[in-house]
Structure formats: C-alpha cells, structure tokens
CSV table of C-alpha atoms in Angstrom, one decimal:
chain,number,residue,atom,x,y,z
A,1,MET,CA,-13.9,-15.9,-14.3
A,2,ALA,CA,-14.2,-12.2,-13.9
A,3,ASP,CA,-12.1,-10.1,-15.6
A,4,PRO,CA,-9.0,-9.1,-13.4
A,5,ILE,CA,-9.1,-5.7,-11.4
A,6,ARG,CA,-7.0,-3.0,-13.0
A,7,ILE,CA,-4.7,-1.6,-10.3
A,8,VAL,CA,-2.3,1.0,-10.4
A,9,ALA,CA,0.8,1.0,-7.9
A,10,LEU,CA,2.3,4.3,-6.4
A,11,LEU,CA,5.9,3.8,-5.6
A,12,SER,CA,8.6,5.3,-4.1
A,13,GLY,CA,11.4,2.9,-3.2
A,14,GLY,CA,12.5,-0.7,-3.7
A,15,GLY,CA,9.1,-2.0,-4.7
A,16,THR,CA,8.6,-5.2,-2.9
A,17,THR,CA,5.2,-4.9,-2.4
A,18,LEU,CA,4.6,-4.2,-6.0
A,19,GLN,CA,6.8,-7.7,-6.6
A,20,ASN,CA,4.6,-9.5,-4.3
A,21,LEU,CA,1.4,-8.5,-6.3
A,22,ILE,CA,3.1,-9.3,-9.6
A,23,ASP,CA,4.2,-12.5,-8.4
A,24,ARG,CA,0.7,-13.2,-7.1
A,25,ILE,CA,-0.8,-12.5,-10.3
A,26,ALA,CA,1.6,-14.7,-12.1
A,27,ALA,CA,0.9,-17.8,-10.2
A,28,GLY,CA,-2.7,-17.4,-11.0
A,29,THR,CA,-3.7,-16.5,-6.9
A,30,LEU,CA,-4.8,-13.0,-7.5
A,31,ASN,CA,-7.1,-12.1,-10.4
A,32,ALA,CA,-5.9,-8.7,-11.2
A,33,GLN,CA,-3.6,-6.8,-13.8
A,34,VAL,CA,-1.2,-4.1,-12.7
A,35,VAL,CA,-1.9,-1.5,-15.5
A,36,GLY,CA,0.5,0.7,-14.6
A,37,ALA,CA,2.9,2.3,-12.0
A,38,VAL,CA,3.8,5.7,-10.7
A,39,SER,CA,7.1,6.7,-8.8
A,40,SER,CA,8.1,10.0,-7.2
A,41,ARG,CA,11.5,8.8,-8.2
A,42,PRO,CA,13.3,7.7,-11.2
A,43,ASP,CA,16.1,5.7,-9.9
A,44,THR,CA,14.5,3.4,-7.6
A,45,VAL,CA,14.6,-0.5,-7.8
A,46,GLY,CA,10.6,-0.5,-7.8
A,47,VAL,CA,11.0,1.3,-11.3
A,48,THR,CA,13.0,-1.5,-12.5
A,49,ARG,CA,10.9,-4.2,-11.1
A,50,ALA,CA,8.0,-2.7,-12.8
A,51,GLU,CA,9.8,-2.3,-16.2
A,52,ARG,CA,11.1,-6.0,-15.7
A,53,ALA,CA,7.2,-7.2,-15.5
A,54,GLY,CA,6.4,-5.3,-18.4
A,55,VAL,CA,4.3,-2.6,-16.4
A,56,PRO,CA,4.7,0.9,-17.7
A,57,VAL,CA,5.9,3.6,-15.4
A,58,ARG,CA,5.2,7.4,-14.9
A,59,VAL,CA,7.6,9.2,-12.9
A,60,VAL,CA,6.3,12.4,-11.0
A,61,ARG,CA,9.3,13.6,-9.3
A,62,ALA,CA,8.6,14.2,-5.2
A,63,ALA,CA,7.9,17.8,-4.3
A,64,PRO,CA,5.3,17.8,-1.8
A,65,LYS,CA,5.6,21.4,-1.6
A,66,ARG,CA,5.0,22.1,-5.1
A,67,ALA,CA,1.5,22.9,-5.2
A,68,SER,CA,0.7,21.1,-8.4
A,69,PHE,CA,2.5,17.8,-7.1
A,70,ALA,CA,-0.8,15.9,-5.9
A,71,ASP,CA,-2.3,17.0,-9.0
A,72,GLU,CA,0.4,15.8,-11.4
A,73,VAL,CA,0.5,12.1,-9.7
A,74,TRP,CA,-3.5,11.8,-10.1
A,75,ALA,CA,-3.2,13.1,-13.6
A,76,ALA,CA,-0.4,9.8,-14.2
A,77,VAL,CA,-2.8,7.8,-12.5
A,78,ARG,CA,-5.8,8.4,-14.5
A,79,GLN,CA,-3.8,7.8,-17.5
A,80,PHE,CA,-3.9,4.1,-17.1
A,81,ALA,CA,-7.8,4.1,-16.1
A,82,PRO,CA,-7.6,2.1,-12.7
A,83,GLU,CA,-10.2,0.5,-10.5
A,84,LEU,CA,-8.0,0.6,-7.9
A,85,VAL,CA,-4.9,2.3,-6.8
A,86,CYS,CA,-2.2,0.5,-4.5
A,87,LEU,CA,0.2,2.4,-2.0
A,88,ALA,CA,3.4,0.1,-2.3
A,89,GLY,CA,5.8,1.7,-0.5
A,90,TRP,CA,4.7,5.3,-1.4
A,91,LEU,CA,6.1,8.1,1.0
A,92,HIS,CA,4.2,11.1,0.6
A,93,LEU,CA,1.1,11.9,1.9
A,94,LEU,CA,-1.6,12.8,-0.9
A,95,ALA,CA,-4.9,14.2,-0.6
A,96,ILE,CA,-7.6,11.5,-2.2
A,97,PRO,CA,-9.7,13.1,-4.9
A,98,ASP,CA,-13.4,12.4,-5.1
A,99,ASP,CA,-13.1,10.2,-8.0
A,100,PHE,CA,-10.6,8.0,-6.1
A,101,LYS,CA,-12.3,8.0,-2.6
A,102,HIS,CA,-12.4,4.3,-0.9
A,103,LYS,CA,-10.3,3.3,-4.6
A,104,VAL,CA,-6.8,3.7,-2.7
A,105,LEU,CA,-5.4,1.0,-0.6
A,106,ASN,CA,-2.4,1.5,1.8
A,107,ILE,CA,-0.6,-1.2,3.8
A,108,HIS,CA,1.2,0.0,7.2
A,109,PRO,CA,3.8,-2.4,8.9
A,110,SER,CA,1.9,-2.2,12.4
A,111,LEU,CA,-1.6,-2.9,13.9
A,112,LEU,CA,-3.3,0.5,13.1
A,113,PRO,CA,-3.9,2.6,15.2
A,114,ALA,CA,-0.7,1.7,17.1
A,115,PHE,CA,2.4,2.9,15.4
A,116,GLY,CA,1.2,5.2,12.6
A,117,GLY,CA,1.2,8.7,11.6
A,118,LYS,CA,3.9,10.8,10.0
A,119,GLY,CA,7.1,9.5,9.8
A,120,MET,CA,6.2,6.2,11.0
A,121,TYR,CA,7.3,3.9,8.0
A,122,GLY,CA,9.7,1.0,7.1
A,123,HIS,CA,12.1,0.5,10.2
A,124,HIS,CA,10.9,3.4,12.0
A,125,VAL,CA,7.9,1.2,13.0
A,126,HIS,CA,9.3,-1.6,13.8
A,127,GLU,CA,12.1,0.0,15.8
A,128,ALA,CA,9.4,1.9,17.7
A,129,VAL,CA,7.3,-1.5,18.4
A,130,LEU,CA,10.6,-3.1,20.2
A,131,ASN,CA,11.4,-0.1,22.1
A,132,TYR,CA,7.6,0.0,23.4
A,133,GLY,CA,8.1,-3.6,24.3
A,134,ALA,CA,4.9,-4.5,22.4
A,135,LYS,CA,4.4,-8.5,22.3
A,136,VAL,CA,2.4,-8.4,19.1
A,137,SER,CA,2.7,-6.5,15.8
A,138,GLY,CA,1.5,-7.2,12.4
A,139,CYS,CA,0.2,-5.1,9.3
A,140,THR,CA,-3.0,-3.0,8.3
A,141,VAL,CA,-4.6,-2.7,5.0
A,142,HIS,CA,-6.6,0.2,5.0
A,143,PHE,CA,-8.3,2.7,2.8
A,144,ALA,CA,-6.1,6.0,2.2
A,145,ASP,CA,-7.4,9.3,3.2
A,146,ASP,CA,-6.2,12.7,3.4
A,147,THR,CA,-4.0,12.1,6.5
A,148,TYR,CA,-1.2,9.5,7.4
A,149,ASP,CA,-2.7,6.2,8.5
A,150,THR,CA,-6.4,6.9,9.6
A,151,GLY,CA,-8.6,5.5,6.9
A,152,PRO,CA,-11.1,2.9,7.3
A,153,ILE,CA,-9.6,-0.6,8.1
A,154,LEU,CA,-9.9,-3.6,5.9
A,155,VAL,CA,-7.6,-6.4,6.6
A,156,GLN,CA,-5.3,-6.7,9.5
A,157,ARG,CA,-2.7,-9.6,10.1
A,158,CYS,CA,-0.8,-10.3,13.4
A,159,VAL,CA,2.6,-11.4,14.0
A,160,PRO,CA,4.4,-12.1,17.7
A,161,VAL,CA,6.9,-10.2,18.9
A,162,ASN,CA,10.0,-12.3,20.2
A,163,ASP,CA,12.4,-11.6,23.0
A,164,ALA,CA,15.4,-11.8,20.7
A,165,ASP,CA,13.8,-9.8,17.6
A,166,THR,CA,16.0,-7.0,15.7
A,167,PRO,CA,13.9,-4.5,13.7
A,168,ASP,CA,15.3,-6.5,10.7
A,169,ALA,CA,13.9,-9.9,11.9
A,170,LEU,CA,10.4,-8.4,13.0
A,171,ALA,CA,10.3,-6.6,9.7
A,172,ALA,CA,10.7,-9.8,7.9
A,173,ARG,CA,8.1,-11.4,9.7
A,174,VAL,CA,5.6,-8.7,9.3
A,175,PHE,CA,6.5,-8.5,5.7
A,176,GLU,CA,5.3,-12.5,5.4
A,177,ALA,CA,2.2,-11.0,6.5
A,178,GLU,CA,2.0,-8.2,4.3
A,179,CYS,CA,2.3,-10.6,1.3
A,180,GLU,CA,-0.8,-12.2,2.3
A,181,ALA,CA,-3.1,-9.5,3.6
A,182,TYR,CA,-2.4,-7.1,0.6
A,183,PRO,CA,-3.7,-9.7,-2.1
A,184,GLU,CA,-6.5,-10.6,0.4
A,185,ALA,CA,-7.6,-7.1,0.4
A,186,ILE,CA,-7.6,-6.8,-3.2
A,187,ARG,CA,-9.6,-10.2,-3.8
A,188,LEU,CA,-12.4,-8.5,-1.6
A,189,ILE,CA,-12.6,-5.3,-3.4
A,190,ALA,CA,-12.4,-7.2,-6.8
A,191,ALA,CA,-15.5,-9.3,-5.5
A,192,GLY,CA,-17.6,-6.3,-4.7
A,193,ARG,CA,-17.8,-7.8,-1.2
A,194,VAL,CA,-16.6,-4.5,0.5
A,195,ALA,CA,-18.4,-1.3,1.6
A,196,VAL,CA,-17.4,1.4,3.6
A,197,GLN,CA,-19.7,2.8,6.4
A,198,GLY,CA,-18.3,5.4,8.2
A,199,ARG,CA,-15.0,4.4,9.9
A,200,ARG,CA,-16.1,0.5,9.5
A,201,VAL,CA,-15.6,-1.5,6.7
A,202,VAL,CA,-18.2,-4.2,6.3
A,203,VAL,CA,-17.2,-7.3,4.6
A,204,SER,CA,-20.0,-9.4,3.1
A,205,GLY,CA,-20.5,-12.8,2.5
C-alpha cells in the first residue's frame, strides 16, 4: 500500500468534517494521515476533536483585515509539510499561494455554482435552498481559489429536497453526502488520478 497522503485541516468551528476524516482513517477506508490542524479560534469543538485524536493544532486567531493573517495561516500549515490541505469548516477567504495551487480542497453544502458565495455557509445555504424551492441539493468538493466557492469542481453528490424539510433536516442529509464525497475526493488525489485543466477537473482511470 502506498504511504498515506499527508493532510492538514483548517478549522473554524465544530470540526465535524475533520472528525469524519479521522473516523474514516481509523476504519481503514481512507489511506491518509491528518498531520496537523490550523484553527482560527482557540475555543472550538474542532480543536478538542483534533487534540483528542492526537492531531497537533496551531491557532491563528481570525483577523482577515490584518495584513499578515493569511501569511500566518500558511506559515502554520507549512510547519506540517502537508501534501493536501482540507478546509473543514474554515470560514475565512484565503489567497492560495503558488506552492499550494490545486492542493487545497473545500467542501460546500450545495451543488455549486448554485447557492455559493460570500456569506453562504452552513444553515444559510440550506435556508436559501428551501426558500428558493429547489428540488435537489447536495455537496461539492472543489479546489479552493482566491474567491468564494469558484474553484474547479472535483466531486459532487446530489440529495433530494423533501417538501417537509426543515433546514436541519436538509443539513443532516447533505452532511451524510459530504461524509462520502470528501474522502472520495482525497482518494482520487492520493491515487494521482486528478488533473486540473482550466476549470475542468479530469479524473483518469
């Protein structure tokens, strides 16, 4: 078996996405290692989850208006020498430096490009989907770029929107899809099967 791909997770909240990756790795269904986590807050459940799993954590307090914020985040990431960075409930726009181009993944709780953009995260997305009357929703794993939710798409999973759905009910169904989609995207990258050609992501094999 190939060496596990080295992952750093970026956190701002509860860390449920990180926990999913940790659980998949422990179950032997994802050949990866979370070598570190960077959190924009010191007091989140996500930090607790990481520490409980033995994942070292660096905290870079959120200050997007501070000119050095992004540089501090990437400096913390580089300490862990990752092969892949996974945004896992990270709520801050970060410019992607050249050495991490197409090495940063994000997961969004809708079928992009629908219901994406600044301010569209968590329940804001599910409320918008229901208010619009959409019949399907889902999740999107994409490469992060320098704007919100616009990077090349790697994996999407679709879920139905039911007439009786509340934002919580839809969120739970979408999260189930996220728990499958993110590991799938990581496996494809780890296997060397992913090439980015402009906006298109081509998966070989």
